[in-house]
Coordinates of C-alpha atoms and ligand atoms in Angstrom, one line a residue:
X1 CA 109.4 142.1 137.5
X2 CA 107.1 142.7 134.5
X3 CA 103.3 143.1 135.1
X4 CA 102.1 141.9 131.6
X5 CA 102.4 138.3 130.9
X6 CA 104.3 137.9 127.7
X7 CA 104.3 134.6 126.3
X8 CA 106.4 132.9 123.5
X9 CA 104.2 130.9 121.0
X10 CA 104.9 128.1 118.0
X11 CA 104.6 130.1 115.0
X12 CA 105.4 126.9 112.7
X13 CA 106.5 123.7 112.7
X14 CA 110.4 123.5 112.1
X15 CA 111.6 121.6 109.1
X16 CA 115.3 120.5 109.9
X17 CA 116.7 123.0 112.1
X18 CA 114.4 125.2 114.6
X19 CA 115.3 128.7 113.5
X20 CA 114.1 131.9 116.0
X21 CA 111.2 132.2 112.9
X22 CA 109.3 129.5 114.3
X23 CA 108.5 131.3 117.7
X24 CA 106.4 134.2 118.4
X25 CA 106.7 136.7 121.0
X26 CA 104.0 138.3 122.4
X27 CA 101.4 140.4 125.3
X28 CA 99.2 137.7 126.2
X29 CA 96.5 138.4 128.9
X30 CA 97.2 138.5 132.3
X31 CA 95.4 134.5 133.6
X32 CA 92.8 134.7 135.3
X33 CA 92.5 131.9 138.2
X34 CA 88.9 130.4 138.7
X35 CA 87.7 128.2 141.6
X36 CA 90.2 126.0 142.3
X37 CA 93.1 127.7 141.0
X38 CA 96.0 129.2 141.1
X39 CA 98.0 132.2 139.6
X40 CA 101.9 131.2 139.3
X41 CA 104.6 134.1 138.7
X42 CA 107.1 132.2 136.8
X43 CA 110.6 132.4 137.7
X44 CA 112.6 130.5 135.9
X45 CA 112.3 128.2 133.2
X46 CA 113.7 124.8 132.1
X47 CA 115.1 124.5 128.1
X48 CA 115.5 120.9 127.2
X49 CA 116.3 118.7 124.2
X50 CA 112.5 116.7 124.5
X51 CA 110.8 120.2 123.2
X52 CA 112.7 119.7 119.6
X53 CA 110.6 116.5 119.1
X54 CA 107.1 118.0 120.5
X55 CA 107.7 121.1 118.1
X56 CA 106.9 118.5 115.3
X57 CA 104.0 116.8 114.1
X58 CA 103.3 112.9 115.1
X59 CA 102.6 110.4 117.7
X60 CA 105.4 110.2 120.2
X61 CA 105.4 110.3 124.0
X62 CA 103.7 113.3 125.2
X63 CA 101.4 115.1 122.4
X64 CA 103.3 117.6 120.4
X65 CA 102.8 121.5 120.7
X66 CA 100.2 123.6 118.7
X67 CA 100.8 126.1 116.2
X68 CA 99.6 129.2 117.8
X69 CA 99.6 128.0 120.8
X70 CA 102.1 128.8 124.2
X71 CA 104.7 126.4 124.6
X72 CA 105.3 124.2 127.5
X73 CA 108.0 124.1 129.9
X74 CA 109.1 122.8 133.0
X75 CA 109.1 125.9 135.6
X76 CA 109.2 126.8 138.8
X77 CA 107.7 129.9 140.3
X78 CA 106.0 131.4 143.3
X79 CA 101.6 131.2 144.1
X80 CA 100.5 134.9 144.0
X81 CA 96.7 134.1 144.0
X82 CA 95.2 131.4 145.3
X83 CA 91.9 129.9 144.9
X84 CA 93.2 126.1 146.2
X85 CA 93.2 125.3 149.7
X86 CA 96.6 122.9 148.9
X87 CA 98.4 126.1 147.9
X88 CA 99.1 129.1 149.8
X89 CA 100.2 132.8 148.7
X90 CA 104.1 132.8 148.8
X91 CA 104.1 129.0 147.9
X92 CA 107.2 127.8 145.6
X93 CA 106.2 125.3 143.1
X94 CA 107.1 123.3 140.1
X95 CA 105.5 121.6 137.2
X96 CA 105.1 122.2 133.7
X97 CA 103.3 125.6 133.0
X98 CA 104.0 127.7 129.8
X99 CA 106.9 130.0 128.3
X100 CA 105.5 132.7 129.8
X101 CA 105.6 134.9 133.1
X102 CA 102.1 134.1 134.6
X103 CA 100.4 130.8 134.6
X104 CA 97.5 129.6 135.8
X105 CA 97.0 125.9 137.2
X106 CA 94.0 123.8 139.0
X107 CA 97.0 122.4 140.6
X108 CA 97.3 119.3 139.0
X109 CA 101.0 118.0 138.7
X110 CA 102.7 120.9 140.6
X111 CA 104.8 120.1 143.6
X112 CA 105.5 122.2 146.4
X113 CA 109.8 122.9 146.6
X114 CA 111.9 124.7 149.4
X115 CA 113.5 127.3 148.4
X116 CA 115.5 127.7 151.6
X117 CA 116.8 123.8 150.8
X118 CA 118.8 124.9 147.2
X119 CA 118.5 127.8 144.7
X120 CA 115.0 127.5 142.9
X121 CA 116.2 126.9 139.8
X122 CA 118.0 124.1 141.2
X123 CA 114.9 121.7 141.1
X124 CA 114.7 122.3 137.1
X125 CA 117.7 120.2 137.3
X126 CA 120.2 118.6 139.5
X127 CA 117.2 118.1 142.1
X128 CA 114.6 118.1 139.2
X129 CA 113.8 116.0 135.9
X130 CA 116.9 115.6 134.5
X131 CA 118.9 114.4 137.9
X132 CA 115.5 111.7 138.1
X133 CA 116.4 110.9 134.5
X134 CA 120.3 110.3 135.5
X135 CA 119.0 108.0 138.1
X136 CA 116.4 105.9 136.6
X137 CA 118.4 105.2 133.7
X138 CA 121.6 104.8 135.7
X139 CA 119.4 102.3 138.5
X140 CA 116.7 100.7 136.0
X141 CA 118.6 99.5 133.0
X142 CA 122.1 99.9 134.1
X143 CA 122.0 98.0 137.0
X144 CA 125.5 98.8 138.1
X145 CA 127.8 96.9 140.0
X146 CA 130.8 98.4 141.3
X147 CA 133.9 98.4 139.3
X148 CA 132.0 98.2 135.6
X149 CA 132.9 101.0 133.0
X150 CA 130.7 103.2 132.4
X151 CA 130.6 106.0 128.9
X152 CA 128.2 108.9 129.2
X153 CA 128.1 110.8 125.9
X154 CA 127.2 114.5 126.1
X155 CA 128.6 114.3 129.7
X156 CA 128.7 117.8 131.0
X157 CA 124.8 118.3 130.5
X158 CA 122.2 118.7 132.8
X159 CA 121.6 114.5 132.4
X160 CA 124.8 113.4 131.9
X161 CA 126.5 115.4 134.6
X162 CA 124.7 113.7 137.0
X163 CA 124.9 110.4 135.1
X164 CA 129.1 110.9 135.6
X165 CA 129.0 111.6 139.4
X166 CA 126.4 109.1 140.3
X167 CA 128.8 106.5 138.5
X168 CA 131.6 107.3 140.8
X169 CA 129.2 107.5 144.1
X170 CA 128.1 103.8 143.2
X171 CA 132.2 102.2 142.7
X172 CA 132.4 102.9 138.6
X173 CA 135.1 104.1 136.6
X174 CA 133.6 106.5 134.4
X175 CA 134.4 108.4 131.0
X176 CA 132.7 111.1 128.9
X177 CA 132.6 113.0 126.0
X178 CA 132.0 116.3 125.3
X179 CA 132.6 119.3 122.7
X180 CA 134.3 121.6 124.1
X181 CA 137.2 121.7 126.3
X182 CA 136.8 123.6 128.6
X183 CA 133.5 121.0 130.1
X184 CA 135.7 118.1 129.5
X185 CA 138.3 119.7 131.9
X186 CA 135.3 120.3 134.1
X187 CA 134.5 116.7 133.9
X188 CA 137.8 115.6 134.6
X189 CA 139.1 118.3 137.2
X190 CA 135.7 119.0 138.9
X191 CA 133.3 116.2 138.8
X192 CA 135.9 113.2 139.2
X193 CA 135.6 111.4 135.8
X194 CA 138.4 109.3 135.6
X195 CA 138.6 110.2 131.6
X196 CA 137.1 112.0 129.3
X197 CA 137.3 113.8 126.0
X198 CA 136.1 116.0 122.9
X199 CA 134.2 114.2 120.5
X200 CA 135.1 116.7 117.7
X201 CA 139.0 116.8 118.1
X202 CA 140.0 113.9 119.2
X203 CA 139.7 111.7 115.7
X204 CA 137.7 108.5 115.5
X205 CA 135.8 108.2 118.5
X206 CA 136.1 103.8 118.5
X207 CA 139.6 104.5 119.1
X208 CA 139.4 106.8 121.7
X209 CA 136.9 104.5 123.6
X210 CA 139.3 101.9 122.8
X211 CA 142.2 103.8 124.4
X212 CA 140.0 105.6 127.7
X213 CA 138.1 102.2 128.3
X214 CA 140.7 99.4 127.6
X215 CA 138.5 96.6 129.7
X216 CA 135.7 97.6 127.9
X217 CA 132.4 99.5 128.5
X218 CA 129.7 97.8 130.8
X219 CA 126.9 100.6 130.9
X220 CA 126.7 103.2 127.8
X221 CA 124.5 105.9 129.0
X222 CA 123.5 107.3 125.2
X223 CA 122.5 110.6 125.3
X224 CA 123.7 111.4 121.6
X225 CA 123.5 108.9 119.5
X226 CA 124.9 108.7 115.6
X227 CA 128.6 108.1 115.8
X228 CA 129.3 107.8 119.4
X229 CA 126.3 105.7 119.7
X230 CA 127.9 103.4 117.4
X231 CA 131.6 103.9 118.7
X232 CA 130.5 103.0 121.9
X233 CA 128.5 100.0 120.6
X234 CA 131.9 98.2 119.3
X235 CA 133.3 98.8 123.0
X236 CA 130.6 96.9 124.4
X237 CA 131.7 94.0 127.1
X238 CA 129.6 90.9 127.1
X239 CA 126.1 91.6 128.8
X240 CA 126.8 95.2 128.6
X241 CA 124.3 97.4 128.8
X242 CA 123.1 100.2 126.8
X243 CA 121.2 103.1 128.5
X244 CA 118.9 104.9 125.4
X245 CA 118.1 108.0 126.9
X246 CA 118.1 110.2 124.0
X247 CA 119.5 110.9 120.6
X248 CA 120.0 114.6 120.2
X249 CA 122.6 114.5 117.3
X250 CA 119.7 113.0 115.4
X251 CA 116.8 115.9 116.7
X252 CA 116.9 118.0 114.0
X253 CA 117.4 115.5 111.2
X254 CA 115.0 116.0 108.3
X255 CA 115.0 112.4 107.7
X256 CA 115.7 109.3 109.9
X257 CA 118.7 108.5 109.7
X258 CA 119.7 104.7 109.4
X259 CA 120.8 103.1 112.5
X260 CA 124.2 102.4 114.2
X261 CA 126.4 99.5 111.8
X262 CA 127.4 96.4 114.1
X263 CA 123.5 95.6 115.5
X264 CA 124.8 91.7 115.0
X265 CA 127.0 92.8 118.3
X266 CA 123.9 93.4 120.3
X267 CA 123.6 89.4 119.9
X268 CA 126.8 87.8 119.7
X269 CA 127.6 89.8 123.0
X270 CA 124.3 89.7 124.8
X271 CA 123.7 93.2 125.4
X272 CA 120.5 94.8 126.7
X273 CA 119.9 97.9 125.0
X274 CA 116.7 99.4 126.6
X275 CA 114.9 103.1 125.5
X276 CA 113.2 104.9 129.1
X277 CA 110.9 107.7 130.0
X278 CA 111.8 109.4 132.6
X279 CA 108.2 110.2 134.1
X280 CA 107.4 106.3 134.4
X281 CA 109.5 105.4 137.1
X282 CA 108.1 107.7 140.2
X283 CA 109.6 105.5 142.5
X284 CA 112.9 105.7 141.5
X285 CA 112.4 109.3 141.3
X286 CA 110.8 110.0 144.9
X287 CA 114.0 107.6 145.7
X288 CA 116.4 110.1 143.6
X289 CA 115.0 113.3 145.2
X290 CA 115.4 111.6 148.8
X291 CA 119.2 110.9 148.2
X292 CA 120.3 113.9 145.9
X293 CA 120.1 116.9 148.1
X294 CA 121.9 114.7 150.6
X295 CA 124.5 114.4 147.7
X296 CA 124.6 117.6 146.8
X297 CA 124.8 119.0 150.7
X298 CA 128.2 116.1 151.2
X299 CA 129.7 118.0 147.6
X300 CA 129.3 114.2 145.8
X301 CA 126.9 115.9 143.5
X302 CA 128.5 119.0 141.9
X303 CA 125.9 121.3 139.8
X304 CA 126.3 123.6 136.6
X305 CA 123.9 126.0 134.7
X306 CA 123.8 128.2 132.1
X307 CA 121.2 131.0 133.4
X308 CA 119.8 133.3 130.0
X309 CA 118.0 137.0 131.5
X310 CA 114.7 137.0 129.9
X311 CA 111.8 135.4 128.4
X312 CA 112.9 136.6 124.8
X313 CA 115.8 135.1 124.7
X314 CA 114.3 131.9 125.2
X315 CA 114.3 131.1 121.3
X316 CA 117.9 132.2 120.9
X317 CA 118.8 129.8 123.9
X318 CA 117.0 126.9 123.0
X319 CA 118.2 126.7 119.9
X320 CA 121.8 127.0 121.5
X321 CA 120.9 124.4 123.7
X322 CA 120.8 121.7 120.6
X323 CA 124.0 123.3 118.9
X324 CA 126.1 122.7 122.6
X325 CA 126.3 126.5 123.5
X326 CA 124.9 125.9 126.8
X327 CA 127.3 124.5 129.6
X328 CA 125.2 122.4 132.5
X329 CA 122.0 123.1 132.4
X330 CA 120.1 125.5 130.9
X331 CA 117.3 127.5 132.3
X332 CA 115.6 130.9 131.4
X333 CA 115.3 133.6 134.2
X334 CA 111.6 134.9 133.6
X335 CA 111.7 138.3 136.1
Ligands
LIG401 P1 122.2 118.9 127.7 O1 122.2 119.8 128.9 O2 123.2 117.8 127.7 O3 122.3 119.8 126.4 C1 122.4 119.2 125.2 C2 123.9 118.9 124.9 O4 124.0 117.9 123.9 C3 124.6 120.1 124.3 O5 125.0 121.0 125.2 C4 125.7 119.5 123.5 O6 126.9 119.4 124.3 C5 125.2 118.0 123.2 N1 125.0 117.8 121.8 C6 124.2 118.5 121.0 N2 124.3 118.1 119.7 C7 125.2 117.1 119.7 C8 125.8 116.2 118.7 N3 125.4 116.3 117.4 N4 126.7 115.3 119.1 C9 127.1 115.3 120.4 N5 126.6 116.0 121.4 C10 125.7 116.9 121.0 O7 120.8 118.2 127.6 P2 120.1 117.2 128.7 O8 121.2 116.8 129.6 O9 118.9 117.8 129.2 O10 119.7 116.0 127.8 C11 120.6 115.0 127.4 C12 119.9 113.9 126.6 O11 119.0 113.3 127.5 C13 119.1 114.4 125.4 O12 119.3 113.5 124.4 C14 117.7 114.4 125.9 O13 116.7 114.3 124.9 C15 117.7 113.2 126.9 N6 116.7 113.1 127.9 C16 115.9 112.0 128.0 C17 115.0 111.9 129.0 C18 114.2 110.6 129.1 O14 113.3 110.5 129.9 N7 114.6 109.6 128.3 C19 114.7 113.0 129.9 C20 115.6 114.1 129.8 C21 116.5 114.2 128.8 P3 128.4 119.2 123.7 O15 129.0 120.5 123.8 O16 129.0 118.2 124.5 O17 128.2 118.8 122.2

């Protein structure tokens, strides 16, 4: 357990692809909590896709980082001071604090987890954001109805493993992709997808699709984008439905790249194709918390991560995060 708070910074603003360069690693000072606040030792640390898009300039969703400044991350860690009568000493929380060991917080935002109920760094993922974002994509725009095919690209992440496994808990038969074999096997042997397959060997993705799905694909839960995006598209069943919940081929593109070919499909077959942020449906996440540990106590939810030691190695890990090199989810142990 370290004693100095070191902190990782944005150096610069990536151009293309985010290269270890553009972070910093440093001896910041040690927070110090005022009235009302608290003094978090952070444990461990949640790397996601999103931060790509905040590391450049630009209006988007949430405001993007500062040169100079710490980087955010979702985190959970344990209250070692406490100048806030809702917190105790010894308290676990999460909530987005910094890449760094010690954070200080008025509070705002953090919630309180259990550490007896699952492994902390557990609620960075299957009972955290991305498991929330699995089920409000899945329940908002999916709307599934049992017996409906449902595609998940980048299946054996943190978002779409749980995307997979909720399919089959709610009656769906459900395929994936991803790029490696070894998670495809996991899909497939562990998690109960009824297909799936790698993306980069297994020749044009449309006929794959065509061959894994041949009724057709009801819910596409995009997580990729680019080619499978548009694979998937020309599988679509009348009033299909097509989950946008991210486009990570596309992150580290210098310039936007045109859409997928075949839009005129979105009309002739009257498909809904719908873009979501997680953090504005807190119902349907309060509702995904209550139901997932239950899940994940009956076995229906299976879980995955990819722990890195060290704050250091964040950079290295982040950036292996948008190449595939992580396999589940991928957190950062801080002490
Ligand atoms: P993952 O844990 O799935 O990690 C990213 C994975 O994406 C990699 O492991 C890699 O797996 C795959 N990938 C990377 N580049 C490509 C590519 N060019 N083509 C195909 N696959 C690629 O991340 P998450 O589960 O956390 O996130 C999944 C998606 O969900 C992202 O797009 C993310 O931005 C989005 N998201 C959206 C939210 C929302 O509120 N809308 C909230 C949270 C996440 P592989 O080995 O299979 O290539």
């Amino acid at each position: 357990m370290t004693e100095t708070n070191y902190q990782i910074l944005l150096k610069s603003r990536p151009v293309g692809w985010v290269s270890e360069e553009n972070f910093e690693y440093a001896a910041g000072e040690m927070p110090a909590p005022g009235p009302g606040e608290i003094l978090v030792r952070n444990k461990f640390m949640s790397l996601d896709p999103y931060m790509r898009g905040r590391m450049n300039e630009g209006k988007s969703y949430v405001p993007p980082f500062a040169v100079g400044e710490v980087l955010e991350a979702g985190v959970v860690g344990e209250v070692i001071v406490s100048n806030n009568d809702d917190y105790a000493v010894g308290d676990h929380v999460t909530g987005r604090l910094g890449w760094e060991n010690y954070s200080k917080s008025d509070g705002q935002g953090l919630m309180k987890v259990d550490p007896d109920l699952a492994p902390l760094s557990w609620y960075l993922g299957i009972l955290g954001m991305p498991g929330m974002t699995a089920y409000v994509g899945l329940m908002s725009i999916g709307q599934p109805k049992e017996g409906e095919t449902l595609f998940v690209s980048a299946a054996s992440g943190a978002v779409g493993s749980v995307v997979g496994q909720l399919g089959k808990i709610m009656g769906l038969r459900v395929v994936g992709c991803a790029g490696e074999d070894s998670k495809v096997a996991w899909l497939t042997d562990e998690l109960g997808f009824d297909a799936a397959f790698n993306y980069k060997t297994c020749g044009p993705v449309y006929k794959k699709l065509r061959e894994l799905c041949p009724e057709g694909i009801d819910i596409n839960f995009e997580n990729v984008g680019g080619e499978i995006l548009e694979a998937a598209l020309w599988q679509m069943n009348d009033f299909g439905r097509i989950i946008m919940c991210g486009l990570i081929s596309a992150y580290n593109d210098k310039e936007p790249a045109p859409g997928p070919r075949g839009m005129a499909l979105i009309v002739q077959r009257r498909l809904k194709m719908q873009g979501f942020i997680v953090f504005d449906h807190q119902d349907l996440c309060r509702e995904y918390m209550a139901k997932a540990a239950g899940w994940v106590k009956e076995g229906k939810l299976k879980y995955r991560e990819t722990i890195t030691d060290g704050l250091e190695n964040a950079p290295r890990a982040f950036i292996g995060l948008l190449k595939g090199e992580n396999f589940g989810k991928q957190i950062v142990k801080l002490d």
